[in-house]
Short mmCIF file of C-alpha atoms in Angstrom, two decimals:
data_model
loop_
_atom_site.label_atom_id
_atom_site.label_comp_id
_atom_site.label_asym_id
_atom_site.label_seq_id
_atom_site.Cartn_x
_atom_site.Cartn_y
_atom_site.Cartn_z
CA UNK A 138 -28.92 -32.92 18.23
CA UNK A 139 -28.44 -32.39 14.07
CA UNK A 140 -29.34 -28.31 14.46
CA UNK A 141 -26.74 -27.73 16.97
CA UNK A 142 -24.20 -29.26 14.61
CA UNK A 143 -25.64 -27.99 11.81
CA UNK A 144 -25.32 -24.52 13.16
CA UNK A 145 -22.23 -24.82 14.47
CA UNK A 146 -20.91 -25.51 10.98
CA UNK A 147 -23.05 -22.90 9.45
CA UNK A 148 -21.37 -20.14 11.35
CA UNK A 149 -17.72 -21.17 10.87
CA UNK A 150 -18.76 -21.89 7.19
CA UNK A 151 -19.87 -17.92 7.61
CA UNK A 152 -17.15 -16.24 9.31
CA UNK A 153 -14.66 -18.28 6.42
CA UNK A 154 -16.81 -16.54 4.28
CA UNK A 155 -16.69 -13.29 5.90
CA UNK A 156 -13.79 -13.07 5.87
CA UNK A 157 -12.11 -13.98 2.30
CA UNK A 158 -14.61 -12.67 0.21
CA UNK A 159 -13.50 -9.35 1.92
CA UNK A 160 -10.25 -9.89 1.54
CA UNK A 161 -10.33 -11.03 -1.89
CA UNK A 162 -13.10 -7.92 -2.67
CA UNK A 163 -10.42 -5.32 -1.82
CA UNK A 164 -7.77 -6.72 -3.45
CA UNK A 165 -9.95 -6.66 -7.23
CA UNK A 166 -10.95 -3.52 -6.45
CA UNK A 167 -7.84 -1.25 -5.55
CA UNK A 168 -5.33 -4.07 -7.43
CA UNK A 169 -7.37 -3.66 -11.20
CA UNK A 170 -8.17 -0.19 -13.50
CA UNK A 171 -9.45 1.49 -9.96
CA UNK A 172 -6.15 2.27 -8.81
CA UNK A 173 -4.83 3.37 -11.42
CA UNK A 174 -7.88 5.84 -12.19
CA UNK A 175 -7.33 7.00 -8.65
CA UNK A 176 -3.27 7.27 -8.61
CA UNK A 177 -3.68 9.80 -11.58
CA UNK A 178 -5.14 12.79 -9.14
CA UNK A 179 -7.96 13.54 -11.54
CA UNK A 180 -11.45 12.89 -9.67
CA UNK A 181 -11.81 14.22 -6.65
CA UNK A 182 -12.85 12.42 -3.30
CA UNK A 183 -16.61 12.60 -3.71
CA UNK A 184 -16.06 10.88 -7.32
CA UNK A 185 -13.30 8.37 -6.19
CA UNK A 186 -16.00 7.56 -3.17
CA UNK A 187 -18.49 6.64 -6.23
CA UNK A 188 -15.87 5.06 -8.34
CA UNK A 189 -15.59 2.98 -5.53
CA UNK A 190 -19.46 2.08 -4.62
CA UNK A 191 -19.61 0.82 -8.65
CA UNK A 192 -16.42 -1.26 -8.72
CA UNK A 193 -17.16 -3.17 -5.42
CA UNK A 194 -20.10 -4.87 -6.08
CA UNK A 195 -18.44 -6.02 -9.71
CA UNK A 196 -15.50 -7.05 -7.46
CA UNK A 197 -18.01 -8.81 -5.12
CA UNK A 198 -20.01 -11.11 -7.47
CA UNK A 199 -16.06 -12.04 -8.98
CA UNK A 200 -14.62 -13.35 -5.81
CA UNK A 201 -18.28 -14.12 -3.84
CA UNK A 202 -18.40 -18.01 -5.60
CA UNK A 203 -14.72 -17.82 -4.59
CA UNK A 204 -15.07 -17.31 -1.01
CA UNK A 205 -17.65 -19.19 -0.88
CA UNK A 206 -15.56 -22.88 -2.37
CA UNK A 207 -12.18 -22.00 -0.11
CA UNK A 208 -14.75 -21.54 2.64
CA UNK A 209 -16.07 -25.13 1.91
CA UNK A 210 -13.04 -26.36 1.46
CA UNK A 211 -10.97 -24.99 4.35
CA UNK A 212 -14.00 -26.07 7.06
CA UNK A 213 -15.05 -29.13 5.64
CA UNK A 214 -11.94 -30.24 5.96
CA UNK A 215 -10.55 -28.59 9.11
CA UNK A 216 -12.91 -31.08 10.96
CA UNK A 217 -12.29 -34.04 8.80
CA UNK A 218 -8.52 -33.12 9.98
CA UNK A 219 -10.17 -32.73 13.51
CA UNK A 220 -12.09 -36.16 13.60
CA UNK A 221 -15.49 -34.41 13.61
CA UNK A 222 -16.82 -36.63 11.12
CA UNK A 223 -15.41 -39.97 12.47
CA UNK A 224 -16.83 -38.98 15.68
CA UNK A 225 -20.64 -38.23 13.87
CA UNK A 226 -20.29 -41.37 12.00
CA UNK A 227 -19.83 -43.30 15.53
CA UNK A 228 -22.65 -41.81 17.00
CA UNK A 229 -25.06 -42.73 13.89
CA UNK A 230 -25.79 -39.45 12.19
CA UNK A 231 -25.85 -39.66 8.62
CA UNK A 232 -22.68 -36.99 7.55
CA UNK A 233 -24.22 -36.04 4.31
CA UNK A 234 -26.95 -34.25 6.51
CA UNK A 235 -24.43 -32.37 7.72
CA UNK A 236 -23.61 -30.62 4.31
CA UNK A 237 -26.76 -28.86 4.89
CA UNK A 238 -24.97 -25.77 5.73
CA UNK A 239 -22.64 -26.39 2.81
CA UNK A 240 -26.07 -26.42 0.08
CA UNK A 241 -27.45 -23.75 2.07
CA UNK A 242 -24.59 -21.59 1.15
CA UNK A 243 -23.87 -22.55 -1.97
CA UNK A 244 -27.98 -21.68 -3.33
CA UNK A 245 -27.54 -18.17 -1.94
CA UNK A 246 -24.44 -17.94 -3.57
CA UNK A 247 -25.48 -18.94 -6.83
CA UNK A 248 -28.71 -16.49 -6.49
CA UNK A 249 -26.14 -13.94 -5.59
CA UNK A 250 -24.69 -14.35 -8.91
CA UNK A 251 -26.94 -14.82 -11.01
CA UNK A 252 -28.57 -12.01 -10.15
CA UNK A 253 -26.13 -9.48 -9.83
CA UNK A 254 -24.05 -10.78 -13.19
CA UNK A 255 -27.44 -10.63 -15.06
CA UNK A 256 -28.91 -7.30 -13.27
CA UNK A 257 -26.69 -5.45 -10.91
CA UNK A 258 -24.02 -5.01 -12.21
CA UNK A 259 -25.62 -3.97 -16.28
CA UNK A 260 -26.86 -1.31 -13.84
CA UNK A 261 -23.81 -0.16 -12.05
CA UNK A 262 -21.92 -0.07 -15.27
CA UNK A 263 -24.35 1.76 -16.97
CA UNK A 264 -24.41 4.66 -14.23
CA UNK A 265 -20.43 4.81 -14.62
CA UNK A 266 -20.45 5.19 -17.83
CA UNK A 267 -22.97 8.21 -16.76
CA UNK A 268 -20.41 9.32 -14.68
CA UNK A 269 -17.94 9.40 -16.29
CA UNK A 270 -19.32 10.87 -19.02
CA UNK A 271 -20.28 13.19 -17.38
CA UNK A 272 -16.65 14.74 -17.39
CA UNK A 273 -16.02 13.97 -21.07
CA UNK A 274 -13.40 16.98 -21.15
CA UNK A 275 -10.73 15.56 -18.02
CA UNK A 276 -11.41 12.33 -20.02
CA UNK A 277 -10.35 13.67 -23.01
CA UNK A 278 -7.52 15.41 -21.20
CA UNK A 279 -5.88 12.14 -19.09
CA UNK A 280 -6.11 10.17 -22.91
CA UNK A 281 -4.24 12.86 -24.54
CA UNK A 282 -1.52 13.28 -22.33
CA UNK A 283 -1.69 9.51 -21.59
CA UNK A 284 -1.84 8.39 -25.47
CA UNK A 285 -1.01 11.45 -27.37
CA UNK A 286 -3.74 10.86 -29.39
CA UNK A 287 -7.79 10.16 -29.38
CA UNK A 288 -10.44 9.02 -31.87
CA UNK A 289 -13.87 8.84 -31.93
CA UNK A 290 -16.33 7.55 -35.16
CA UNK A 291 -14.37 7.98 -38.48
CA UNK A 292 -11.56 11.28 -36.76
CA UNK A 293 -8.17 10.70 -35.21
CA UNK A 294 -6.86 13.46 -33.72
CA UNK A 295 -3.30 13.59 -32.09
CA UNK A 296 -2.67 16.92 -29.86
CA UNK A 297 1.45 18.19 -28.80
CA UNK A 298 -0.19 20.20 -25.65
CA UNK A 299 -3.89 20.49 -24.31
CA UNK A 300 -5.38 22.50 -22.04
CA UNK A 301 -8.96 22.59 -20.04
CA UNK A 302 -9.90 26.49 -20.81
CA UNK A 303 -13.25 28.18 -19.60
CA UNK A 304 -16.58 28.29 -21.60
CA UNK A 305 -19.77 29.27 -21.75
CA UNK A 306 -22.84 27.73 -19.37
CA UNK A 307 -19.74 26.64 -16.63
CA UNK A 308 -18.27 23.69 -19.43
CA UNK A 309 -14.92 23.67 -19.54
CA UNK A 310 -13.26 23.56 -23.66
CA UNK A 311 -10.16 21.71 -24.62
CA UNK A 312 -7.55 23.71 -26.21
CA UNK A 313 -5.25 21.64 -28.30
CA UNK A 314 -2.10 23.39 -29.62
CA UNK A 315 -0.15 21.78 -31.85
CA UNK A 316 -2.16 18.84 -33.49
CA UNK A 317 -2.03 16.14 -36.38
CA UNK A 318 -5.55 14.99 -37.42
CA UNK A 319 -6.76 12.11 -40.05
CA UNK A 320 -9.78 11.11 -41.04
CA UNK A 321 -10.89 7.14 -41.90
CA UNK A 322 -13.02 5.32 -43.96
CA UNK A 323 -13.72 2.62 -42.44
CA UNK A 324 -9.89 1.16 -42.73
CA UNK A 325 -9.60 3.37 -45.78
CA UNK A 326 -7.28 6.60 -44.54
CA UNK A 327 -9.19 9.52 -46.67
CA UNK A 328 -7.81 13.32 -45.22
CA UNK A 329 -4.82 13.87 -43.06
CA UNK A 330 -3.12 17.73 -42.02
CA UNK A 331 -2.18 19.85 -39.21
CA UNK A 332 -3.73 22.30 -37.74
CA UNK A 333 -2.30 25.03 -34.98
CA UNK A 334 -4.96 25.17 -32.90
CA UNK A 335 -8.20 23.01 -32.47
CA UNK A 336 -11.45 23.54 -29.95
CA UNK A 337 -13.15 20.78 -28.47
CA UNK A 338 -16.66 21.38 -26.93
CA UNK A 339 -18.71 18.77 -25.84
CA UNK A 340 -22.53 20.06 -24.60
CA UNK A 341 -25.80 17.83 -24.01
CA UNK A 342 -28.83 19.04 -26.63
CA UNK A 343 -31.70 20.14 -25.46
CA UNK A 344 -34.25 16.68 -24.83
CA UNK A 345 -31.21 14.16 -25.16
CA UNK A 346 -29.76 11.89 -22.77
CA UNK A 347 -26.36 11.46 -25.32
CA UNK A 348 -23.75 13.80 -25.31
CA UNK A 349 -21.97 15.59 -28.28
CA UNK A 350 -18.59 15.99 -28.95
CA UNK A 351 -17.96 19.14 -31.85
CA UNK A 352 -14.45 20.07 -33.58
CA UNK A 353 -12.92 23.56 -34.96
CA UNK A 354 -9.60 23.67 -35.91
CA UNK A 355 -7.68 26.74 -37.03
CA UNK A 356 -4.97 27.10 -39.66
CA UNK A 357 -5.10 23.81 -41.10
CA UNK A 358 -2.73 22.32 -43.81
CA UNK A 359 -3.22 18.32 -44.96
CA UNK A 360 -4.39 16.53 -47.70
CA UNK A 361 -7.69 15.20 -49.18
CA UNK A 362 -6.53 11.90 -50.60
CA UNK A 363 -9.97 10.45 -51.60
CA UNK A 364 -10.09 14.14 -53.49
CA UNK A 365 -6.66 14.47 -54.49
CA UNK A 366 -6.39 17.70 -53.02
CA UNK A 367 -4.48 20.02 -50.80
CA UNK A 368 -6.37 21.22 -47.42
CA UNK A 369 -5.61 25.00 -46.66
CA UNK A 370 -8.00 26.67 -43.85
CA UNK A 371 -8.26 29.32 -41.40
CA UNK A 372 -10.89 27.51 -40.02
CA UNK A 373 -12.44 23.64 -40.49
CA UNK A 374 -15.68 23.10 -38.51
CA UNK A 375 -16.15 18.87 -37.71
CA UNK A 376 -19.50 17.75 -38.10
CA UNK A 377 -21.11 17.13 -34.54
CA UNK A 378 -20.99 13.19 -33.34
CA UNK A 379 -23.27 12.10 -30.17
CA UNK A 380 -20.68 9.65 -28.20
CA UNK A 381 -22.54 6.75 -27.54
CA UNK A 382 -22.56 4.58 -24.13
CA UNK A 383 -19.39 2.10 -24.26
CA UNK A 384 -22.34 0.39 -21.99
CA UNK A 385 -24.71 -0.08 -24.54
CA UNK A 386 -21.80 -1.12 -26.76
CA UNK A 387 -21.00 -3.80 -25.21
CA UNK A 388 -23.15 -6.79 -24.90
CA UNK A 389 -21.13 -8.69 -21.90
CA UNK A 390 -22.58 -5.67 -20.31
CA UNK A 391 -26.69 -5.46 -20.80
CA UNK A 392 -29.44 -7.42 -18.62
CA UNK A 393 -30.53 -10.88 -19.68
CA UNK A 394 -33.60 -8.91 -20.64
CA UNK A 395 -31.70 -7.44 -23.06
CA UNK A 396 -30.02 -10.05 -24.02
CA UNK A 397 -32.70 -12.24 -25.01
CA UNK A 398 -34.65 -9.02 -26.58
CA UNK A 399 -31.34 -8.13 -28.83
CA UNK A 400 -30.42 -12.39 -29.21
CA UNK A 401 -33.60 -12.23 -31.62
CA UNK A 402 -33.31 -8.58 -32.68
CA UNK A 403 -28.73 -8.53 -32.87
CA UNK A 404 -29.16 -5.88 -35.30
CA UNK A 405 -30.59 -2.91 -33.04
CA UNK A 406 -27.64 -3.42 -31.39
CA UNK A 407 -25.42 0.28 -31.14
CA UNK A 408 -22.26 -1.55 -32.79
CA UNK A 409 -24.08 -3.09 -35.42
CA UNK A 410 -26.69 -0.29 -35.83
CA UNK A 411 -24.80 2.34 -37.17
CA UNK A 412 -23.18 0.16 -40.16
CA UNK A 413 -26.93 -1.19 -40.78
CA UNK A 414 -28.00 2.40 -41.39
CA UNK A 415 -25.41 2.89 -43.19
CA UNK A 416 -25.61 0.16 -45.53
CA UNK A 417 -29.69 1.03 -45.09
CA UNK A 418 -28.03 5.06 -46.60
CA UNK A 419 -25.78 2.57 -49.55
CA UNK A 420 -29.30 0.87 -50.51
CA UNK A 421 -31.09 4.54 -51.11
CA UNK A 422 -27.90 5.49 -52.86
CA UNK A 423 -28.68 2.17 -55.30
CA UNK A 424 -32.04 3.26 -56.07
CA UNK A 425 -30.83 6.62 -57.10
CA UNK A 426 -28.19 5.05 -59.66
CA UNK A 427 -30.63 2.20 -60.71
CA UNK A 428 -33.82 5.23 -61.42
CA UNK A 429 -30.67 7.41 -63.53
CA UNK A 430 -30.23 4.25 -65.65
CA UNK A 431 -33.30 2.83 -66.10
CA UNK A 432 -34.54 7.50 -67.27
CA UNK A 433 -31.44 6.75 -69.96
CA UNK A 434 -32.51 3.68 -70.96
CA UNK A 435 -36.08 4.91 -71.33
CA UNK A 436 -35.31 7.45 -74.13
CA UNK A 437 -31.49 9.15 -73.37
CA UNK A 438 -32.58 11.75 -70.62
CA UNK A 439 -32.13 11.80 -67.60
CA UNK A 440 -34.75 14.46 -65.32
CA UNK A 441 -33.85 15.35 -61.91
CA UNK A 442 -34.76 18.31 -59.38
CA UNK A 443 -37.60 20.25 -56.53
CA UNK A 444 -39.08 23.09 -57.26
CA UNK A 445 -35.88 25.07 -57.04
CA UNK A 446 -34.06 23.33 -59.91
CA UNK A 447 -34.54 20.50 -62.11
CA UNK A 448 -32.02 19.26 -64.08
CA UNK A 449 -32.73 17.66 -68.32
CA UNK A 450 -29.72 15.99 -69.05
CA UNK A 451 -29.33 14.33 -72.87
CA UNK A 452 -26.32 11.98 -72.66
CA UNK A 453 -25.43 9.68 -76.15
CA UNK A 454 -23.81 7.43 -73.96
CA UNK A 455 -23.46 5.86 -70.99
CA UNK A 456 -20.99 3.95 -69.22
CA UNK A 457 -21.62 1.40 -66.50
CA UNK A 458 -19.52 0.22 -63.68
CA UNK A 459 -17.33 -2.84 -64.14
CA UNK A 460 -16.85 -4.58 -60.44
CA UNK A 461 -14.82 -7.71 -59.64
CA UNK A 462 -15.03 -8.30 -63.85
CA UNK A 463 -18.90 -7.69 -64.31
CA UNK A 464 -20.55 -5.12 -65.11
CA UNK A 465 -22.91 -3.30 -62.46
CA UNK A 466 -26.29 -2.89 -64.37
CA UNK A 467 -27.48 -0.11 -62.39
CA UNK A 468 -24.00 1.74 -61.15
CA UNK A 469 -22.92 4.15 -63.92
CA UNK A 470 -20.39 5.51 -64.52
CA UNK A 471 -19.08 8.31 -66.62
CA UNK A 472 -21.61 9.84 -68.85
CA UNK A 473 -20.48 10.86 -72.67
CA UNK A 474 -21.79 13.76 -75.06
CA UNK A 475 -24.50 15.09 -72.56
CA UNK A 476 -26.46 18.43 -73.00
CA UNK A 477 -27.55 19.75 -69.87
CA UNK A 478 -30.55 21.64 -69.36
CA UNK A 479 -30.49 23.53 -65.68
CA UNK A 480 -34.17 25.86 -65.32
CA UNK A 481 -34.45 27.80 -62.27
CA UNK A 482 -37.40 30.18 -61.72
CA UNK A 483 -35.83 32.90 -63.66
CA UNK A 484 -33.30 31.83 -65.74
CA UNK A 485 -32.78 28.43 -68.15
CA UNK A 486 -29.10 27.84 -69.23
CA UNK A 487 -27.28 24.93 -71.21
CA UNK A 488 -24.03 23.10 -70.76
CA UNK A 489 -22.86 21.08 -73.33
CA UNK A 490 -20.11 18.80 -72.42
CA UNK A 491 -17.48 15.04 -73.67
CA UNK A 492 -18.91 13.73 -70.14
CA UNK A 493 -20.90 14.31 -66.90
CA UNK A 494 -20.73 12.34 -63.68
CA UNK A 495 -23.55 12.83 -61.43
CA UNK A 496 -22.36 11.18 -58.05
CA UNK A 497 -24.83 11.68 -53.97
CA UNK A 498 -22.67 14.02 -51.80
CA UNK A 499 -22.62 12.21 -47.97
CA UNK A 500 -23.55 14.57 -45.21
CA UNK A 501 -23.65 14.21 -41.55
CA UNK A 502 -27.11 13.23 -41.83
CA UNK A 503 -29.01 10.97 -44.78
CA UNK A 504 -31.13 13.92 -44.56
CA UNK A 505 -27.74 16.07 -45.24
CA UNK A 506 -27.09 13.97 -48.66
CA UNK A 507 -26.96 15.73 -51.81
CA UNK A 508 -26.33 15.35 -55.87
CA UNK A 509 -23.47 16.15 -57.67
CA UNK A 510 -23.19 16.61 -61.49
CA UNK A 511 -19.79 17.73 -63.05
CA UNK A 512 -19.48 18.28 -66.34
CA UNK A 513 -15.68 17.40 -68.05
CA UNK A 514 -13.86 18.10 -71.30
CA UNK A 515 -15.07 21.44 -73.80
CA UNK A 516 -17.61 22.42 -71.52
CA UNK A 517 -19.62 25.41 -72.95
CA UNK A 518 -22.78 27.59 -71.78
CA UNK A 519 -23.57 31.02 -72.50
CA UNK A 520 -22.96 33.45 -69.88
CA UNK A 521 -25.82 34.25 -67.97
CA UNK A 522 -25.30 37.72 -68.47
CA UNK A 523 -24.27 38.12 -71.30
CA UNK A 524 -26.11 35.09 -73.53
CA UNK A 525 -23.80 35.97 -76.55
CA UNK A 526 -20.94 34.81 -75.03
CA UNK A 527 -20.45 31.35 -75.07
CA UNK A 528 -17.86 30.64 -71.95
CA UNK A 529 -15.82 27.35 -72.55
CA UNK A 530 -14.25 25.35 -69.96
CA UNK A 531 -12.19 22.01 -68.92
CA UNK A 532 -14.81 21.59 -65.76
CA UNK A 533 -17.83 22.88 -64.27
CA UNK A 534 -19.83 22.06 -61.29
CA UNK A 535 -22.96 22.38 -61.25
CA UNK A 536 -25.29 23.43 -58.25
CA UNK A 537 -26.11 20.24 -55.83
CA UNK A 538 -29.66 18.89 -55.51
CA UNK A 539 -31.21 17.48 -52.03
CA UNK A 540 -31.24 13.71 -52.44
CA UNK A 541 -34.60 13.17 -53.27
CA UNK A 542 -37.01 11.96 -50.72
CA UNK A 543 -38.83 9.30 -51.95
CA UNK A 544 -35.44 7.27 -51.93
CA UNK A 545 -35.31 7.61 -48.29
CA UNK A 546 -39.17 6.58 -48.05
CA UNK A 547 -38.22 3.71 -50.31
CA UNK A 548 -35.18 2.32 -47.85
CA UNK A 549 -37.67 3.69 -44.66
CA UNK A 550 -40.50 0.72 -45.87
CA UNK A 551 -38.36 -1.47 -45.96
CA UNK A 552 -37.15 -3.25 -42.94
CA UNK A 553 -34.23 -5.83 -41.41
CA UNK A 554 -36.03 -8.57 -41.80
CA UNK A 555 -37.07 -8.02 -45.32
CA UNK A 556 -33.32 -6.84 -45.75
CA UNK A 557 -31.25 -9.19 -44.46
CA UNK A 558 -33.92 -12.57 -43.82
CA UNK A 559 -36.17 -13.74 -41.18
CA UNK A 560 -34.42 -15.34 -37.81
CA UNK A 561 -30.91 -15.67 -37.83
CA UNK A 562 -29.21 -13.36 -40.94
CA UNK A 563 -26.42 -14.71 -42.53
CA UNK A 564 -26.91 -18.30 -42.23
CA UNK A 565 -28.51 -18.81 -45.90
CA UNK A 566 -28.09 -17.23 -48.74
CA UNK A 567 -30.68 -14.86 -50.00
CA UNK A 568 -32.23 -13.26 -52.86
CA UNK A 569 -30.46 -11.04 -54.86
CA UNK A 570 -32.04 -6.87 -54.19
CA UNK A 571 -31.25 -6.48 -57.41
CA UNK A 572 -28.70 -2.96 -57.19
CA UNK A 573 -25.75 -4.91 -58.54
CA UNK A 574 -22.67 -6.85 -56.91
CA UNK A 575 -21.73 -3.60 -54.56
CA UNK A 576 -24.93 -3.83 -52.61
CA UNK A 577 -24.79 -7.71 -52.56
CA UNK A 578 -21.35 -8.55 -51.04
CA UNK A 579 -22.03 -5.01 -48.62
CA UNK A 580 -25.39 -6.82 -47.35
CA UNK A 581 -23.25 -10.19 -46.63
CA UNK A 582 -20.71 -8.28 -44.85
CA UNK A 583 -23.87 -7.03 -42.92
CA UNK A 584 -25.35 -9.94 -42.58
CA UNK A 585 -22.24 -11.74 -41.07
CA UNK A 586 -21.67 -9.34 -38.57
CA UNK A 587 -25.40 -9.57 -37.16
CA UNK A 588 -24.65 -13.59 -37.15
CA UNK A 589 -21.33 -13.18 -34.89
CA UNK A 590 -23.31 -10.99 -32.68
CA UNK A 591 -26.03 -13.24 -32.21
CA UNK A 592 -23.66 -15.86 -32.04
CA UNK A 593 -22.34 -13.49 -29.20
CA UNK A 594 -24.89 -12.75 -27.47
CA UNK A 595 -26.01 -16.55 -26.70
CA UNK A 596 -23.07 -17.54 -25.52
CA UNK A 597 -22.58 -15.09 -23.04
CA UNK A 598 -26.32 -16.09 -21.69
CA UNK A 599 -25.38 -19.45 -21.94
CA UNK A 600 -22.19 -18.92 -19.95
CA UNK A 601 -23.94 -16.46 -16.58
CA UNK A 602 -26.48 -18.92 -16.64
CA UNK A 603 -24.13 -22.22 -16.34
CA UNK A 604 -21.39 -20.33 -14.39
CA UNK A 605 -24.29 -19.82 -11.92
CA UNK A 606 -25.77 -22.95 -11.61
CA UNK A 607 -22.57 -24.06 -11.52
CA UNK A 608 -21.96 -22.95 -7.90
CA UNK A 609 -24.62 -25.16 -6.40
CA UNK A 610 -22.46 -28.21 -7.46
CA UNK A 611 -18.94 -26.61 -6.90
CA UNK A 612 -19.52 -26.02 -3.07
CA UNK A 613 -21.14 -29.72 -2.37
CA UNK A 614 -17.73 -31.25 -4.32
CA UNK A 615 -15.02 -28.60 -2.74
CA UNK A 616 -16.66 -30.05 0.96
CA UNK A 617 -16.70 -33.48 0.16
CA UNK A 618 -12.93 -33.40 -1.19
CA UNK A 619 -11.94 -31.83 2.00
CA UNK A 620 -13.43 -34.49 4.18
CA UNK A 621 -11.60 -37.54 2.47
CA UNK A 622 -8.53 -35.43 1.67
CA UNK A 623 -8.35 -34.38 5.42
CA UNK A 624 -7.82 -31.13 4.19
CA UNK A 625 -7.54 -28.85 7.26
CA UNK A 626 -4.29 -26.91 5.85
CA UNK A 627 -4.68 -23.58 4.00
CA UNK A 628 -2.40 -25.12 0.97
CA UNK A 629 -4.33 -28.07 1.24
CA UNK A 630 -8.06 -26.42 1.32
CA UNK A 631 -6.78 -23.42 -2.17
CA UNK A 632 -5.56 -26.56 -4.24
CA UNK A 633 -9.62 -28.33 -3.23
CA UNK A 634 -10.92 -25.41 -4.04
CA UNK A 635 -9.23 -24.52 -6.88
CA UNK A 636 -9.25 -28.10 -8.56
CA UNK A 637 -13.44 -27.26 -9.35
CA UNK A 638 -13.62 -23.63 -9.89
CA UNK A 639 -10.79 -24.19 -12.37
CA UNK A 640 -12.68 -27.21 -14.61
CA UNK A 641 -15.67 -24.55 -14.94
CA UNK A 642 -13.88 -21.61 -15.79
CA UNK A 643 -11.88 -23.31 -18.57
CA UNK A 644 -14.66 -24.78 -19.75
CA UNK A 645 -16.84 -21.82 -19.77
CA UNK A 646 -14.24 -19.86 -21.64
CA UNK A 647 -13.07 -22.45 -24.14
CA UNK A 648 -17.39 -22.91 -24.89
CA UNK A 649 -17.96 -19.69 -25.29
CA UNK A 650 -14.65 -19.15 -27.91
CA UNK A 651 -16.55 -21.69 -30.07
CA UNK A 652 -19.74 -21.00 -29.43
CA UNK A 653 -18.82 -17.26 -30.84
CA UNK A 654 -18.18 -19.14 -34.58
CA UNK A 655 -21.09 -20.05 -36.51
CA UNK A 656 -19.39 -23.89 -37.59
CA UNK A 657 -19.25 -25.00 -33.64
CA UNK A 658 -21.72 -22.12 -31.80
CA UNK A 659 -23.47 -25.40 -31.14
CA UNK A 660 -20.47 -27.55 -30.12
CA UNK A 661 -19.64 -24.53 -27.93
CA UNK A 662 -22.97 -23.92 -26.31
CA UNK A 663 -22.49 -27.84 -24.90
CA UNK A 664 -18.73 -27.63 -23.98
CA UNK A 665 -20.10 -24.82 -21.67
CA UNK A 666 -22.08 -26.34 -20.03
CA UNK A 667 -20.36 -29.60 -19.38
CA UNK A 668 -18.29 -28.79 -17.02
CA UNK A 669 -21.70 -28.23 -14.96
CA UNK A 670 -22.04 -32.13 -15.60
CA UNK A 671 -18.93 -32.88 -15.26
CA UNK A 672 -18.64 -31.19 -11.59
CA UNK A 673 -22.35 -33.18 -10.74
CA UNK A 674 -21.22 -36.71 -11.84
CA UNK A 675 -18.57 -35.99 -9.65
CA UNK A 676 -20.02 -35.19 -7.14
CA UNK A 677 -22.79 -37.90 -7.30
CA UNK A 678 -19.67 -40.28 -6.98
CA UNK A 679 -17.71 -38.54 -4.03
CA UNK A 680 -20.96 -38.58 -2.11
CA UNK A 681 -22.34 -41.99 -2.79
CA UNK A 682 -18.98 -43.81 -3.26
CA UNK A 683 -16.35 -42.18 -1.52
CA UNK A 684 -17.91 -40.27 1.30
CA UNK A 685 -19.69 -42.80 2.91
CA UNK A 686 -16.28 -45.53 3.65
#
């Protein structure tokens, strides 16, 4: 008898559940960004089919708990409205046992939601990202035509007209006419200008998985704000930039295993890693400047160079940089009264000048960093072609030197733990590295960024686990409320399923926002799980008190 009753309820549950899930999944899939992509007429039929294959599982994961909630409220409410449970109770049947189909559906939905949210969807998003990156040219054209600009790394490019033309190896090349560009360092504008035409190539390096974008601008006019000079070039090539996977930059698209790994190693995240590597290059520069100051303090002579070229720089007075009212002990600002001996295999030149500046010039990679030596004010030296002829200039740029590898190796020997501390960085004061206030401030900023990333990952983990687990209590509560309210009508079932779902969603969202802030991280995790606890208490009250009556 009990078997037939449970099978009858299960059949009705599955039927309502399946129809609701199909309807909601199609609505969520087609009424979002996927429909805009399809209407843009930029994808082939095969690509649209692949896109839908990726979007449907994502939408299903979101709609399945809602569908299960509505199915339980609808089926159990209709049975209660038809006095089915009164008849069962009059026959001596324990109506709590009739909730077994709802429990079974809740277990299935919880397992499905957990597995898809933590493993399946991140893989689908990664594959979708790879599919999009295969046609980056078309994506770039779409962005330029819809928004008028695109940004990657430090570069922002505006386009008047753009088109795709056939290129080498069956790759299409993006050509832009009437272009304007900006180059940023953080939030600071360093270069701005226009170009008559820009060629943008997308390609993949042999043995690499990430695509690379490279651009070349023609008839360039602009202003270099950082160097305070104008730009007038027939051709300017922009350094190649790797295009990282967008799925790997956002922690919400990572699998649970990846989240657990990055929770303990937040500095390995792609978005944070770029800042960490930039900070490492800053530390390498600081080691170099500290070495300059220490050399000068020994005998007022600075020696630089390699086997191809070397310099001996005698400095009468060295001025240190001042930051926030404090002197940077290892950051030279200017060198006064200098005599520079430049040694090369076939010649020696002696320079004299009022002042000298030594700076590290950043290249596209740390392997391209160079040392620039600039002499200013009454620069005199003997003409190499006629030693008797003394040449005088207001400014003289000496041949650049490669950045010493020993400082790069010194930085490479420092682990992230050495730089930012063990455990969760940024939560305590770190000992100074004795490299100046600039390095300490940058180190503190990176530490705060690592804390923010670690807390964000922790919040995502708890949010996923709490949402999946809450399905176990939501469905039983919806079924119990439907029986008590005898909600056989569509609107009644909707309201009954809406209440527990809204409690979980509100507590989850509010808890995540709190958990991502250092001061309220622990309270935020508690709020995330508080929604589950409240529904569990409501379950106990409904099943033991009201449903028994």
